[in-house]
XYZ file of C-alpha atoms in Angstrom:
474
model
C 182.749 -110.234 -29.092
C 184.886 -111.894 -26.650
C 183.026 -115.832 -25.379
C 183.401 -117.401 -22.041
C 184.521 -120.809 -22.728
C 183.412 -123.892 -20.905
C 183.647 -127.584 -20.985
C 182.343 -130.701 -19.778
C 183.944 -134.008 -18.042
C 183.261 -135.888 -15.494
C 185.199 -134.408 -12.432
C 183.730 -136.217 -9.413
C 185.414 -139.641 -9.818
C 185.385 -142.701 -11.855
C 181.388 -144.019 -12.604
C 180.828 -147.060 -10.914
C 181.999 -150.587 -12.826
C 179.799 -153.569 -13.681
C 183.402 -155.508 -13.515
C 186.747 -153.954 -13.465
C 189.258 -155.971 -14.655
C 192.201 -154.897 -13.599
C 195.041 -156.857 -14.987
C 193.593 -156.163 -19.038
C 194.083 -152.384 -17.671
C 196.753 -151.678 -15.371
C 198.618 -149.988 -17.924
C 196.290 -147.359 -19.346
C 195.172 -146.672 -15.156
C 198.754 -145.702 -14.541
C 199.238 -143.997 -17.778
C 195.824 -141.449 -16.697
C 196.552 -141.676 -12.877
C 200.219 -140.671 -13.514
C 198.974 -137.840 -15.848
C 195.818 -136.993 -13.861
C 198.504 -136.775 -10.144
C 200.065 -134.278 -12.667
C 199.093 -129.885 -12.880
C 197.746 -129.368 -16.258
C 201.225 -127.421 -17.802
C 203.806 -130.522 -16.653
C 200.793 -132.542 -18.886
C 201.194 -130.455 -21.958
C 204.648 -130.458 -21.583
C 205.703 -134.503 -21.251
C 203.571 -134.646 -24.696
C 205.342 -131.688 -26.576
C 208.712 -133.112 -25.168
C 207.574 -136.944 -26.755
C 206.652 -135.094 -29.196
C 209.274 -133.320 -29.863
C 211.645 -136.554 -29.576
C 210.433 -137.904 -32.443
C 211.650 -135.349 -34.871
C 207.556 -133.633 -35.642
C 207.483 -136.497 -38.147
C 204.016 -137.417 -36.489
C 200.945 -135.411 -36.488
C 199.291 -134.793 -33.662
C 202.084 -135.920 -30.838
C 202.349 -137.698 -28.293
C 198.583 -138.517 -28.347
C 198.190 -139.760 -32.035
C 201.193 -141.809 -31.603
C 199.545 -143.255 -28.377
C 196.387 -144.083 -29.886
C 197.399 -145.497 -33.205
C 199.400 -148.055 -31.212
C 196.610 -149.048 -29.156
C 194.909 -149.364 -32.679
C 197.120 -151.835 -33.743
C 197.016 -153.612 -31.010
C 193.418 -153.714 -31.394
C 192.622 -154.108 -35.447
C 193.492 -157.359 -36.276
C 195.963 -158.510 -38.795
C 194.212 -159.567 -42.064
C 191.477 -157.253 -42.707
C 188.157 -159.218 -43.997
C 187.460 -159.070 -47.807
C 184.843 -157.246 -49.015
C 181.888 -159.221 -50.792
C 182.749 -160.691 -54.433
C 178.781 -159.369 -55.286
C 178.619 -155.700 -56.099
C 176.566 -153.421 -52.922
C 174.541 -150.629 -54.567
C 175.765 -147.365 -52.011
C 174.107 -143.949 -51.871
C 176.238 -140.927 -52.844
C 176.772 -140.095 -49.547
C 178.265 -143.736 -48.958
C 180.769 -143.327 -51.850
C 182.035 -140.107 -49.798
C 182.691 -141.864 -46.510
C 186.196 -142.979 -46.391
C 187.083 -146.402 -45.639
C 189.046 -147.840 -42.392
C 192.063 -146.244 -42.007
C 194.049 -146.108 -38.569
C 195.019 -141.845 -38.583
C 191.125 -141.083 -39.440
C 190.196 -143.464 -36.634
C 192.742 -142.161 -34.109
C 191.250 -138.595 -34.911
C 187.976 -139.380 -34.653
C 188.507 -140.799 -31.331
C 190.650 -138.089 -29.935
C 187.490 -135.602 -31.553
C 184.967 -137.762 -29.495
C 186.927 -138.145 -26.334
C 187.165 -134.385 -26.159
C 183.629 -133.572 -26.589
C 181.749 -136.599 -25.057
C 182.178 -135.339 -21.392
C 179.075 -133.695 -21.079
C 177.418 -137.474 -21.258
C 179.459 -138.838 -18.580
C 178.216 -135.280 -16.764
C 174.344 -135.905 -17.223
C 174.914 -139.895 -16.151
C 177.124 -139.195 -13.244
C 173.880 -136.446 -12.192
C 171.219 -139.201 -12.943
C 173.082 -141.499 -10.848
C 173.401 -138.725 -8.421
C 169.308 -138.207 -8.102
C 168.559 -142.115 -8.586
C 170.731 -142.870 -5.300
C 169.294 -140.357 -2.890
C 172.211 -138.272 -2.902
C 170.527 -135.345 -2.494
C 166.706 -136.316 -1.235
C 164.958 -133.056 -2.779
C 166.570 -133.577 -6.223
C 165.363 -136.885 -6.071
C 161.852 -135.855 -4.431
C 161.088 -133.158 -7.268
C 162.184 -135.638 -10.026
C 159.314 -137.588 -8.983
C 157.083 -134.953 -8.561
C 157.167 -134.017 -12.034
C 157.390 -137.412 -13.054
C 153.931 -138.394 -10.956
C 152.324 -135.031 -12.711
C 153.290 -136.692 -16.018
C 151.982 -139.682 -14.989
C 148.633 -138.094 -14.283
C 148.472 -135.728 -17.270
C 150.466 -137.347 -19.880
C 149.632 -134.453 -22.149
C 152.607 -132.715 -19.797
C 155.024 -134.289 -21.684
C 154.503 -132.554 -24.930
C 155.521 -129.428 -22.628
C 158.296 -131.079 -20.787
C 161.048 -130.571 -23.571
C 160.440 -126.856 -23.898
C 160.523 -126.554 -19.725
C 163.816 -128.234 -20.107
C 165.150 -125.839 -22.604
C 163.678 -122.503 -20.816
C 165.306 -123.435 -17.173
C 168.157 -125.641 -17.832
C 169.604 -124.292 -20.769
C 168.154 -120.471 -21.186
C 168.113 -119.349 -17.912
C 171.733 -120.537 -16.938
C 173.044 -118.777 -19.992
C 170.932 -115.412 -19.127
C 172.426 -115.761 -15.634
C 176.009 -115.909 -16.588
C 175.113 -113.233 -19.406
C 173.560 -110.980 -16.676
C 175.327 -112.376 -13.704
C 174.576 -110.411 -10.155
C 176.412 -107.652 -8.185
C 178.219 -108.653 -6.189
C 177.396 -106.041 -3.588
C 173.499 -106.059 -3.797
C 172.024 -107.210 -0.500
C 170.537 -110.860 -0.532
C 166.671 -109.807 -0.045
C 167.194 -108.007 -3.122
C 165.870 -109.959 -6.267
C 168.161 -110.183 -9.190
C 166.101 -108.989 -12.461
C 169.208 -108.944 -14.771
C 168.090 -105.676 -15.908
C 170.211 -103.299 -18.204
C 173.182 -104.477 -20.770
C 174.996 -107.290 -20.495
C 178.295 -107.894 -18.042
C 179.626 -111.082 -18.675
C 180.721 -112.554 -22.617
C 177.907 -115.562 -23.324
C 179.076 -119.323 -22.221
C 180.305 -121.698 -25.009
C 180.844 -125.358 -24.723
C 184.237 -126.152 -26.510
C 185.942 -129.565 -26.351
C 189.071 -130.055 -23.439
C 192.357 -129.927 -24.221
C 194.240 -132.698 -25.649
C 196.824 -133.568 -22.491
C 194.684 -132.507 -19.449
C 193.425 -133.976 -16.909
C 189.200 -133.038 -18.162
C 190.685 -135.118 -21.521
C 192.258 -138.430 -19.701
C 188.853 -138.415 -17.245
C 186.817 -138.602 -20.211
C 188.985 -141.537 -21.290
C 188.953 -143.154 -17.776
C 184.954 -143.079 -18.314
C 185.024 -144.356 -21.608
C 186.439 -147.188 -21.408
C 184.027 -148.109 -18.672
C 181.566 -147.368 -20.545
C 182.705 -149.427 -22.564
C 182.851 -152.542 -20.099
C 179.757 -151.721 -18.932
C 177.918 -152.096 -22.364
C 179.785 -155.735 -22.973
C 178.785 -156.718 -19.610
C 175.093 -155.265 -20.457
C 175.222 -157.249 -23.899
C 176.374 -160.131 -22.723
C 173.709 -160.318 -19.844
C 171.103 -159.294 -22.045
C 171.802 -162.354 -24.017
C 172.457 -165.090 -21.548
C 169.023 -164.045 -20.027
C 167.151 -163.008 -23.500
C 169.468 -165.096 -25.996
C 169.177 -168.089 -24.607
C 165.264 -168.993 -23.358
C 164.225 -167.296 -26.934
C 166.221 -169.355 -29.766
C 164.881 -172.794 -28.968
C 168.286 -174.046 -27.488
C 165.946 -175.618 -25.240
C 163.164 -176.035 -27.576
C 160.372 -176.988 -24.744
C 160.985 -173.610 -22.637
C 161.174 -171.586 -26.131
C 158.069 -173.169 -26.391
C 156.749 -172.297 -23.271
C 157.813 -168.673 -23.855
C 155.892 -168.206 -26.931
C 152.902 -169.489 -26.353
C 152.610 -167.732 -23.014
C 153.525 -164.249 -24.802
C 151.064 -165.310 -27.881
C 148.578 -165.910 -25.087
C 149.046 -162.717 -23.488
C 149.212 -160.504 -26.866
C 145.642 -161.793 -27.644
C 144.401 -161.004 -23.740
C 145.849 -157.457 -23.993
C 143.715 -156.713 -27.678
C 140.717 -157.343 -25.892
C 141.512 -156.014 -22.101
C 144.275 -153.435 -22.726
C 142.018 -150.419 -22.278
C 141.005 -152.239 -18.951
C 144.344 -151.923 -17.293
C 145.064 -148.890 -15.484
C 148.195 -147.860 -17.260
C 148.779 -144.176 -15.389
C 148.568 -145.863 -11.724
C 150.489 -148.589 -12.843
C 153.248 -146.144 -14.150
C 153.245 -144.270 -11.412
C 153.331 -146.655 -8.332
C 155.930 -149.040 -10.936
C 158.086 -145.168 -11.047
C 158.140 -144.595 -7.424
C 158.929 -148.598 -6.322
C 161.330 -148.652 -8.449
C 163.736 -145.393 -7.573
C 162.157 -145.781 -3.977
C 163.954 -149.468 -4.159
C 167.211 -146.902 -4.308
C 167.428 -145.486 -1.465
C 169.934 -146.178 0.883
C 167.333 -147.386 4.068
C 165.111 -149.425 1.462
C 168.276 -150.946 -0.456
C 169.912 -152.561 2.905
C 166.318 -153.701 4.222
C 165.779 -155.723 0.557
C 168.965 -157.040 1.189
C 168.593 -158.153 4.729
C 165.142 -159.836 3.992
C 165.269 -163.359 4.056
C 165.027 -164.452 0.603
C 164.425 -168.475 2.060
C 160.809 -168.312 0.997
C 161.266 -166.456 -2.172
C 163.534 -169.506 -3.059
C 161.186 -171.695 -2.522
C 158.453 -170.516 -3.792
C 160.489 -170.303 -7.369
C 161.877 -173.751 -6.866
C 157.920 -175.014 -6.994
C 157.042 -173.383 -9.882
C 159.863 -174.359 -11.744
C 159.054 -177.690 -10.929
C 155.271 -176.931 -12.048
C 156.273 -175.660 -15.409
C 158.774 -178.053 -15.969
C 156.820 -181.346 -15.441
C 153.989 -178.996 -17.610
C 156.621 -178.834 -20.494
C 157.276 -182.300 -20.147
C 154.339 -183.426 -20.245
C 152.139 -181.081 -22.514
C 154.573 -180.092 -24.859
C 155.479 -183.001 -27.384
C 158.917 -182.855 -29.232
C 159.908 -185.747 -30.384
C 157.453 -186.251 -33.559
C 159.372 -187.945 -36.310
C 161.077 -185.677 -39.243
C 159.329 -183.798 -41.456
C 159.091 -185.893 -45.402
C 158.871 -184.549 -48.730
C 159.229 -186.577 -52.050
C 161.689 -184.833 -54.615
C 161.796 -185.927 -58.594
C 163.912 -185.963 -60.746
C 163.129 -186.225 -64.533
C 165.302 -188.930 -66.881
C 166.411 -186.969 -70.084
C 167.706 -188.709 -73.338
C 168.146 -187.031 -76.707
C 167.592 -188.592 -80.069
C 170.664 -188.902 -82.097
C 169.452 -191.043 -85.141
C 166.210 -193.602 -85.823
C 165.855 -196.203 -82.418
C 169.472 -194.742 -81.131
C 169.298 -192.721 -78.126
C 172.132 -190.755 -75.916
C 173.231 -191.237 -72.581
C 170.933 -190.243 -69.845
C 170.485 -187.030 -67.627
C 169.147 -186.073 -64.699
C 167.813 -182.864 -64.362
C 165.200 -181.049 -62.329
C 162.886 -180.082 -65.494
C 161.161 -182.081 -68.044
C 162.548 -180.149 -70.864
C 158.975 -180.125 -72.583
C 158.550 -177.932 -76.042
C 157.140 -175.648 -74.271
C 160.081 -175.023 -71.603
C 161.795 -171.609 -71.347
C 165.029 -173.416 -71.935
C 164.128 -175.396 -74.739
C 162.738 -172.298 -76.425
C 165.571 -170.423 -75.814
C 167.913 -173.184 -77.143
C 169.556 -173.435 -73.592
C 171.098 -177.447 -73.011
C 169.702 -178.686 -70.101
C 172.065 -179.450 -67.397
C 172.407 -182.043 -64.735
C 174.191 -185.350 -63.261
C 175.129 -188.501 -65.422
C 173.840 -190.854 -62.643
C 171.703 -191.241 -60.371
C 174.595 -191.230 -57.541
C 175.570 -187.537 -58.325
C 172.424 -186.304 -57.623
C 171.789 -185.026 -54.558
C 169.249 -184.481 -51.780
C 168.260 -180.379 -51.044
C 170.237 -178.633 -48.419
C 168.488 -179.454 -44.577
C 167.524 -182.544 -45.781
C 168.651 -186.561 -46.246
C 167.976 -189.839 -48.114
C 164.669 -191.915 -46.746
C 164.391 -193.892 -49.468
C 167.246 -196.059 -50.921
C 166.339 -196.258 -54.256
C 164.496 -193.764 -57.056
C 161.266 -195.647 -57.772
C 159.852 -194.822 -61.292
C 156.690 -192.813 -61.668
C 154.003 -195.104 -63.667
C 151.349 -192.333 -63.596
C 152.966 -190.535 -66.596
C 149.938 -188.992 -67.920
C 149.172 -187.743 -64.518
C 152.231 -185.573 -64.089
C 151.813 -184.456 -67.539
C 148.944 -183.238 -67.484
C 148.980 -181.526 -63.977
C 152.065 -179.385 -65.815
C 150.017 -178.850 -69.064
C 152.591 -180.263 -71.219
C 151.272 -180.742 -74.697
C 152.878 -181.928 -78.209
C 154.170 -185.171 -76.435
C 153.301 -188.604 -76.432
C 152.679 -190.738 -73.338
C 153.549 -194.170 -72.707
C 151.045 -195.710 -70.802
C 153.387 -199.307 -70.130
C 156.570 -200.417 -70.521
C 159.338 -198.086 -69.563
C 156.654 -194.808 -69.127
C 159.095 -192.657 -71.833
C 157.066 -189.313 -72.380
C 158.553 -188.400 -76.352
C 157.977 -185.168 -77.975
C 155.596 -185.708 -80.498
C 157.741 -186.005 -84.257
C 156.300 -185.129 -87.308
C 155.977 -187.843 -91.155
C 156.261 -184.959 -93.869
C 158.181 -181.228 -94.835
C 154.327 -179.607 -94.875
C 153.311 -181.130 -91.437
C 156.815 -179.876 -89.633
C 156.166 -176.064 -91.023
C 152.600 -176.501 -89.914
C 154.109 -177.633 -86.644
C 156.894 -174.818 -86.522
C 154.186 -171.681 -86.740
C 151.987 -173.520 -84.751
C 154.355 -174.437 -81.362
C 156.939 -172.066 -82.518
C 159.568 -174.947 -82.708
C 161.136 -176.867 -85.087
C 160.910 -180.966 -84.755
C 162.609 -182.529 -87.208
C 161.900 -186.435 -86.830
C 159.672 -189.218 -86.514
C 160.483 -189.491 -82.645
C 160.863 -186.494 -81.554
C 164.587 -184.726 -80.028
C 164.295 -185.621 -76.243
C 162.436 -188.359 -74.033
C 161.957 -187.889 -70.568
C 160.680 -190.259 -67.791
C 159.759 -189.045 -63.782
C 161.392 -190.569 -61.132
C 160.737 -189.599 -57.156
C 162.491 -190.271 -53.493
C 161.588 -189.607 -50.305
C 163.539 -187.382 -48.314
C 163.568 -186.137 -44.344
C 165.083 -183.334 -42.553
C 167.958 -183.473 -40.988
C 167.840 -183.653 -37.216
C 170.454 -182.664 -35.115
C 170.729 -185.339 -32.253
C 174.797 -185.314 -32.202
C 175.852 -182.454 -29.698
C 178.768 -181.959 -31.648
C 176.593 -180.993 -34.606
C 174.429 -178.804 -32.341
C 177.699 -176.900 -31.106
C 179.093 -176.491 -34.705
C 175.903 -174.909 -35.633
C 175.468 -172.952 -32.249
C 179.709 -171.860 -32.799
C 178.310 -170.214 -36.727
C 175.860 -168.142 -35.138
């Protein structure tokens, strides 16, 4: 059965910009404006003549070639490296090919063919939001105030869609009228049908349907950076603490109000506040209302926000406190030496356990690892140095018993050594090895250990270089 084929692009003219810049894209506007001036067959035949001049050694023409340069100008040079750490993927990841420049031209000659039809519903939405055409606009409300009133119409509002926008068009062009019936007469599409059914099919590659859809694409594509970029000079910056008093401000307002709408959110009258928010909004739209906003004098508006700024900023200045001193921790550091024969001990180490009996590590016969002095150790990451110097922890008992170390013995003066506990005769080490599940094989003990602590703060940054290297990494 024969089909009557159809597609979709944008035929009315260019949607409107955000910013245009023109210089960035003088090149590709004369490239579609010299193509678009064109009829449709002197199109298709400047590509298959490019094409043609370069010997069929590229697929696709004149527009693969075209694309896969702008690609390249695009990509950048030195593709990034993929993580050394392995990324568990799906089965369906492994089948997804990777970057390649001839998928990626495809793809984007496949999209720019069939993505007309959402230039076509925004250039119609901007159509009814501007009070083109007042009783589009007028029964767009109307069923937008009965949803607003009976919310329970929306559940049917997807299926009304579908029966008179998409069903009924293709019945009419199934069953489309005669011609020569009188115009009282009512058109019932009765009997067999007259006309093959309508199917959406991507435009040609070359005409002028395919270079508007481009034109509108790459707007699109301004206008999204332009929206991102708004969205986070406005959003961005008042919500990272950049300025750490109005971040402040922010969140403790929206806390505030989060807690007052639990309690009073079934209080607020949410359908009239839809619906007269709805109607002021595309009302503010219209042509008469839009020039009347903009000739009101906005004097007193100024100065009304110039006060409260000044409210809420001598508020944050004086109710919200920054400059408390850095947060302080103490971090440790335990003194390691091992036994090598009667009185003789090693060099020392600095490590972050104890290396007790009892220790993973230790049971595992793992050597424990750390710095040689006390200069190569250093503070954790965010923070610095308060105190100069280590001071030795005198309360050895105390930290030994808040980590339940047992089968050591505690030095309660001199230089506060905490020794594994060694063992006088063959019997007493077995008893020892079932009992603790080691081996000790001396009078002394293997390994001595001693606590030592420093006081550390976090950093601060107060240099604004520092604060623009760290802003510049996010």
């Amino acid at each position: 059965m024969s089909t009557q084929d159809t597609t979709f692009a944008n035929r009315e003219g260019p949607l409107p910009l955000l910013r245009y810049d023109v210089d960035r894209l003088a090149s590709a506007d004369a490239m579609a404006d010299d193509l678009l001036d064109q009829p449709a067959n002197e199109s298709k035949k400047r590509a298959r003549s490019a094409s043609d001049g370069d010997g069929g050694n590229v697929k696709g023409g004149f527009q693969e070639r075209m694309f896969t340069l702008l690609l390249q100008q695009i990509v950048p040079q030195s593709a990034p490296q993929e993580a050394s750490t392995p990324v568990k993927r799906t089965k369906q990841t492994h089948e997804r090919p990777n970057f390649s420049l001839p998928i990626m031209s495809n793809n984007f000659r496949r999209l720019n063919a069939r993505i007309g039809v959402v230039f076509v519903f925004q250039k119609k939405v901007g159509r009814i939001l501007s009070w083109q055409v007042p009783t589009h606009t007028l029964s767009l409300m109307a069923v937008y105030t009965f949803c607003c009133l009976n919310p329970n119409l929306l559940t049917v509002l997807p299926m009304v869609i579908c029966l008179f926008f998409i069903m009924e068009p293709a019945f009419i062009a199934r069953h489309p009228p005669s011609s020569s019936s009188s115009f009282f007469e009512m058109h019932t599409g009765a009997g067999p049908a007259s006309a093959p059914p309508v199917t959406v099919k991507p435009v040609p590659e070359a005409s002028k349907d395919f270079f508007r859809n481009m034109r509108d694409l790459q707007n699109s594509m301004e206008d999204f950076t332009i929206a991102h970029d708004g969205i986070v000079q406005l959003i961005g910056t008042r919500t990272n603490f950049s300025d750490e008093r109005l971040s402040t401000l922010i969140y403790q307002s929206l806390f505030v109000f989060a807690l007052l709408l639990l309690v009073a959110a079934k209080l607020i009258p949410w359908r009239f506040l839809a619906l007269v928010s709805g109607w002021a909004l595309v009302g503010s739209f219209h042509p008469d209302i839009s020039q009347l906003i903009a000739n009101l004098d906005k004097k007193p508006l100024k100065d009304a926000y110039v006060v409260v700024k000044a409210r809420l900023t001598r508020w944050m200045n004086e109710d919200i406190i920054l400059d408390e001193s850095p947060q302080k921790r103490e971090v440790e550091v335990f003194e390691l030496q091992q036994q090598l024969t009667e009185g003789t001990w090693g060099p020392p180490l600095y490590s972050v356990a104890p290396y007790d009996l009892q220790s993973t590590a230790r049971i595992a016969g793992i050597v424990p690892r750390g710095a040689s002095r006390f200069e190569d150790v250093q503070s954790p990451k965010g923070w610095q140095w308060n105190a100069k110097l280590w001071r030795l922890d005198s309360q050895s008992q105390q930290w030994v018993e808040d980590r339940m170390i047992t089968s050591v013995n505690v030095e309660s003066d001199g230089e506060r050594w905490v020794h594994d506990i060694g063992v006088r005769s063959t019997a007493q080490a077995a008893l020892n090895a079932v009992v603790d599940g080691i081996n000790i094989h001396n009078h002394d003990g293997l390994w001595r250990r001693r606590r030592w602590t420093r006081t550390v703060r976090r950093k601060v940054l107060s240099d604004p270089d520092q604060k623009s290297k760290v802003e510049s990494k996010t």
